[in-house]
XYZ file of C-alpha atoms in Angstrom:
337
model
C 0.000 0.000 0.000
C 2.678 2.483 1.027
C 5.488 3.160 -1.413
C 9.007 2.189 -0.465
C 11.567 4.822 -1.391
C 14.968 3.709 -2.757
C 18.094 4.138 -0.646
C 20.237 7.017 -1.864
C 24.004 7.416 -1.636
C 23.863 11.212 -1.564
C 21.469 14.040 -0.779
C 19.442 14.947 -3.879
C 20.366 18.407 -5.164
C 17.976 19.508 -7.899
C 19.645 22.711 -9.020
C 21.553 22.939 -12.321
C 20.279 21.643 -15.686
C 18.063 18.601 -16.295
C 17.196 17.109 -19.697
C 13.954 15.413 -20.700
C 13.929 12.337 -22.863
C 12.945 14.498 -25.824
C 16.025 16.689 -25.302
C 14.439 19.747 -23.715
C 16.352 21.361 -20.839
C 15.085 22.509 -17.503
C 17.122 25.024 -15.473
C 16.824 24.415 -11.764
C 17.364 26.493 -8.568
C 17.064 25.098 -5.055
C 16.474 26.788 -1.675
C 16.384 24.388 1.246
C 13.803 21.663 0.695
C 12.047 23.427 -2.196
C 13.175 23.836 -5.809
C 11.990 25.431 -9.054
C 12.575 24.472 -12.677
C 12.055 26.757 -15.643
C 11.885 25.999 -19.375
C 11.149 28.969 -21.587
C 7.756 30.133 -20.225
C 7.029 26.983 -18.302
C 7.526 26.740 -14.505
C 7.654 23.682 -12.283
C 7.836 23.764 -8.461
C 8.661 20.882 -6.205
C 9.684 19.740 -2.707
C 12.288 17.333 -1.325
C 11.199 15.442 1.815
C 13.653 13.328 3.844
C 12.093 10.112 5.124
C 15.191 8.853 6.930
C 18.949 9.218 6.593
C 19.074 7.665 3.096
C 15.479 7.855 1.793
C 14.024 10.924 0.111
C 10.716 11.683 -1.598
C 10.565 14.205 -4.478
C 7.336 15.794 -5.749
C 6.894 18.340 -8.539
C 4.043 20.345 -10.108
C 4.252 21.279 -13.806
C 2.419 24.385 -15.004
C 0.437 24.492 -11.749
C -1.808 21.568 -12.689
C 0.218 18.376 -13.226
C 1.539 16.752 -10.019
C 4.122 14.023 -10.207
C 6.180 12.029 -7.828
C 9.821 11.705 -8.962
C 11.878 8.726 -7.855
C 15.623 9.516 -7.709
C 18.227 6.991 -8.762
C 20.683 5.802 -6.139
C 23.287 8.354 -7.353
C 20.570 11.061 -7.705
C 21.625 11.822 -11.299
C 18.248 10.748 -12.671
C 14.660 11.462 -11.650
C 12.058 8.972 -12.816
C 8.574 10.336 -13.297
C 5.183 9.056 -14.344
C 5.893 9.279 -18.083
C 9.328 10.799 -18.391
C 12.889 10.577 -17.089
C 15.023 13.629 -16.249
C 18.800 13.305 -16.426
C 21.234 15.690 -14.789
C 23.377 17.682 -17.242
C 25.187 20.000 -14.846
C 25.375 20.675 -11.121
C 24.112 24.052 -9.999
C 24.651 26.086 -6.830
C 22.302 25.639 -3.878
C 21.415 28.790 -1.951
C 20.389 26.848 1.174
C 21.167 23.128 1.697
C 18.098 20.935 2.265
C 17.272 19.847 5.811
C 17.835 16.183 6.502
C 15.197 16.290 9.257
C 11.993 18.302 9.050
C 11.409 19.731 12.542
C 9.546 22.985 11.784
C 6.161 21.378 11.021
C 3.552 21.308 13.812
C 2.490 17.822 14.951
C -0.432 16.308 13.090
C -0.881 12.896 14.701
C -4.422 12.522 16.042
C -5.831 15.414 14.008
C -9.087 15.150 12.089
C -9.531 16.752 8.656
C -13.015 17.070 7.153
C -13.793 17.260 3.422
C -16.537 19.392 1.905
C -18.610 16.228 1.609
C -18.396 15.643 5.368
C -16.035 12.702 5.196
C -13.390 12.739 7.893
C -9.739 11.852 7.549
C -7.805 10.823 10.638
C -4.036 11.369 10.850
C -2.762 8.048 12.166
C 0.967 8.908 12.291
C 3.313 11.810 11.664
C 7.115 11.929 11.680
C 9.056 14.931 10.386
C 7.648 15.810 6.946
C 5.758 12.530 6.448
C 2.295 11.574 7.738
C -0.453 9.018 7.023
C -4.222 9.462 6.864
C -7.217 7.124 6.959
C -10.791 7.882 5.899
C -13.195 7.006 8.719
C -16.092 6.263 6.333
C -14.571 4.131 3.531
C -11.221 3.187 5.135
C -9.166 4.669 2.297
C -5.560 5.579 3.014
C -3.353 8.465 1.981
C 0.217 9.634 2.475
C 1.249 13.234 3.008
C 4.574 14.985 2.450
C 4.994 18.499 3.836
C 7.769 21.112 4.131
C 8.010 24.879 4.588
C 8.791 27.087 1.599
C 11.246 29.796 2.714
C 10.813 31.623 -0.583
C 7.121 32.230 0.303
C 7.511 33.468 3.890
C 7.377 30.006 5.414
C 4.211 28.796 3.694
C 3.473 25.095 4.178
C 3.648 23.137 0.922
C 2.112 19.672 0.997
C 1.590 16.831 -1.490
C -1.006 14.174 -0.592
C -1.047 10.832 -2.421
C -4.524 9.297 -2.142
C -4.571 5.533 -2.664
C -7.871 4.695 -4.416
C -8.613 0.940 -4.741
C -10.452 1.347 -8.055
C -8.902 4.334 -9.878
C -5.368 4.113 -8.537
C -3.251 6.788 -6.827
C -4.097 10.466 -7.078
C -1.550 13.152 -6.119
C -2.956 16.511 -4.955
C -1.004 19.628 -3.995
C -2.045 22.048 -1.235
C -0.540 25.142 0.368
C -1.459 26.874 3.620
C -0.180 29.477 6.059
C -2.401 28.706 9.060
C -2.037 24.897 9.064
C -5.788 24.649 9.685
C -7.349 24.941 6.219
C -5.775 23.171 3.225
C -7.404 23.987 -0.131
C -6.742 21.059 -2.488
C -5.810 21.431 -6.130
C -8.912 19.421 -7.172
C -11.258 22.033 -5.647
C -11.899 20.256 -2.363
C -10.848 21.605 1.061
C -9.478 19.800 4.097
C -10.324 21.592 7.334
C -8.573 20.631 10.513
C -11.299 20.175 13.110
C -10.148 18.101 16.080
C -6.838 17.320 17.773
C -7.035 13.806 19.218
C -4.691 13.004 22.069
C -2.197 10.281 21.428
C -2.602 7.033 23.405
C -0.335 7.037 26.412
C 1.517 4.204 28.042
C -0.269 2.502 30.928
C 1.957 3.826 33.649
C 0.908 4.388 37.211
C 1.513 8.047 37.788
C 2.951 9.176 41.051
C 0.668 11.826 42.335
C 2.446 14.466 44.325
C 1.232 14.911 47.843
C -0.467 18.215 48.390
C 1.487 20.607 50.480
C -0.614 21.833 53.368
C 0.378 25.259 54.433
C -0.901 26.173 57.872
C -1.986 29.703 57.795
C -0.952 31.741 60.727
C -3.811 33.556 62.482
C -3.911 37.136 61.655
C -3.234 39.429 64.535
C -4.960 42.737 64.734
C -2.099 44.985 65.444
C -3.042 48.553 66.178
C -0.248 50.921 65.533
C -0.026 53.342 68.387
C 1.381 56.719 67.938
C 4.676 56.955 69.686
C 4.763 59.501 72.447
C 7.526 62.057 72.197
C 10.437 61.418 74.517
C 10.655 64.133 77.147
C 14.154 64.845 78.355
C 14.082 65.549 82.069
C 15.806 68.740 83.022
C 18.484 68.459 85.704
C 17.308 69.303 89.232
C 18.951 72.436 90.581
C 19.121 72.530 94.363
C 19.611 75.950 95.809
C 20.658 75.588 99.445
C 20.167 78.564 101.644
C 23.141 79.451 103.870
C 22.683 78.332 107.452
C 22.612 81.336 109.774
C 23.758 80.564 113.347
C 22.863 83.263 115.860
C 24.827 82.993 119.106
C 22.802 83.237 122.284
C 23.487 86.238 124.542
C 22.844 86.522 128.255
C 20.096 88.951 129.230
C 22.404 90.324 131.910
C 25.466 90.962 129.898
C 26.692 91.468 126.350
C 29.768 89.337 127.006
C 30.511 86.242 124.979
C 28.960 83.117 126.356
C 30.990 80.793 128.491
C 32.863 78.123 126.563
C 31.243 75.584 128.782
C 27.738 76.726 128.035
C 25.670 74.347 126.026
C 24.564 75.887 122.785
C 20.937 75.187 121.911
C 20.277 73.101 118.827
C 20.356 75.117 115.703
C 17.440 75.283 113.362
C 18.280 74.701 109.736
C 16.341 76.453 107.103
C 14.381 74.010 104.931
C 15.912 73.290 101.562
C 13.587 74.215 98.713
C 13.834 71.602 95.997
C 11.639 71.517 92.945
C 11.457 67.900 92.089
C 9.139 64.913 91.863
C 7.216 63.492 94.841
C 9.352 60.357 94.981
C 12.576 62.345 94.974
C 11.184 64.731 97.648
C 10.353 61.761 99.871
C 13.878 60.401 99.462
C 15.323 63.824 100.264
C 13.207 64.077 103.458
C 14.374 60.624 104.614
C 18.014 61.559 104.029
C 17.466 64.874 105.793
C 15.911 63.175 108.848
C 18.764 60.653 109.028
C 21.342 63.461 108.881
C 19.396 65.390 111.552
C 19.339 62.392 113.892
C 23.024 61.781 113.321
C 23.856 65.416 114.028
C 21.696 65.444 117.180
C 23.550 62.364 118.387
C 26.876 64.078 117.757
C 25.698 67.264 119.509
C 24.539 65.211 122.575
C 27.905 63.522 122.818
C 29.655 66.894 122.653
C 27.335 68.256 125.427
C 28.124 65.352 127.767
C 31.833 65.787 127.108
C 31.587 69.515 127.854
C 29.722 68.835 131.160
C 32.329 66.304 132.226
C 35.141 68.713 131.426
C 33.375 71.477 133.415
C 32.893 69.180 136.390
C 36.563 68.196 136.378
C 37.593 71.831 136.252
C 35.278 72.645 139.212
C 36.706 69.822 141.313
C 40.270 70.860 140.566
C 39.410 74.517 141.370
C 37.801 73.509 144.630
C 40.906 71.502 145.518
C 43.131 74.489 144.993
C 40.799 76.621 147.160
C 40.790 74.105 149.997
C 44.572 73.757 149.746
C 44.958 77.537 149.908
C 42.599 77.818 152.916
C 44.434 75.021 154.742
C 47.782 76.677 154.130
C 46.493 79.950 155.524
C 45.132 78.258 158.613
C 48.436 76.588 159.259
C 50.287 79.889 158.985
C 47.831 81.545 161.419
C 48.181 78.760 163.912
C 51.976 78.843 163.656
C 51.935 82.607 164.257
C 49.748 82.189 167.305
C 52.059 79.608 168.690
C 55.077 81.877 168.281
C 53.242 84.842 169.784
């Protein structure tokens, strides 16, 4: 059913000059996987489709209406057509070498194409620039060969070989930019309708475990306005000078006796402008100092009294000694008298 392409020893280059069996010459130019032949006013356009590393399929359209499949010889110096053979006369330059693997054609496997009559063609396989179709209604088969024409802004150029059981093979050319609608050269149209998924291998997929993210409870945080920082001014303590007024006797303006006990002095209160806590601490310190000073003043008073008493005793001793001496002198004088 499907044609088997011959194995080639070299990549087919279709530029240069080619001669028909009747002697006419075609001048060829090739750009990538497309080529063009000219002969006077006649034009022929064709494609070169690699099937594998050594198999190539060549299709050509003469005068826009006649579509042939050309079978290259193993050395690619001859192209065998439906009713003619073309022989290479000279090798021409190739602007862009042909691709040995067509990889710029979108995948077609699983697609459905519908004719104007409603019949549906299913693409059963697609590799590179080669694909196969099967009619779902009458089970007919077809082969497609497709490349991109870089001389026409990347237009897709396709040749479809329909295998008809009764009338034989029919080759139809189609061109398209959108790869969805393919108008055929016989007036029919193939419209791409459905993309069928390819059957997958029966593998047990490993389902990833869902990641549970525990959401933290949201906290209602109320932003409080920060109070300005008040710098406390240093506390200035102004202490009044302590005025000590000596006591004077109401009977005399003389200085008081050194042994007299001076009355406790009254200290003027210290005016301090400060906080309540600091005032309390200052009062406690003041009371402790006052008690300490009173204790010291009491000790000094006792010491002064003791010193005064000692002086009185010593003075009285001297007085008694003096009186005794006088008495002795008087008695001695009486005795002598």
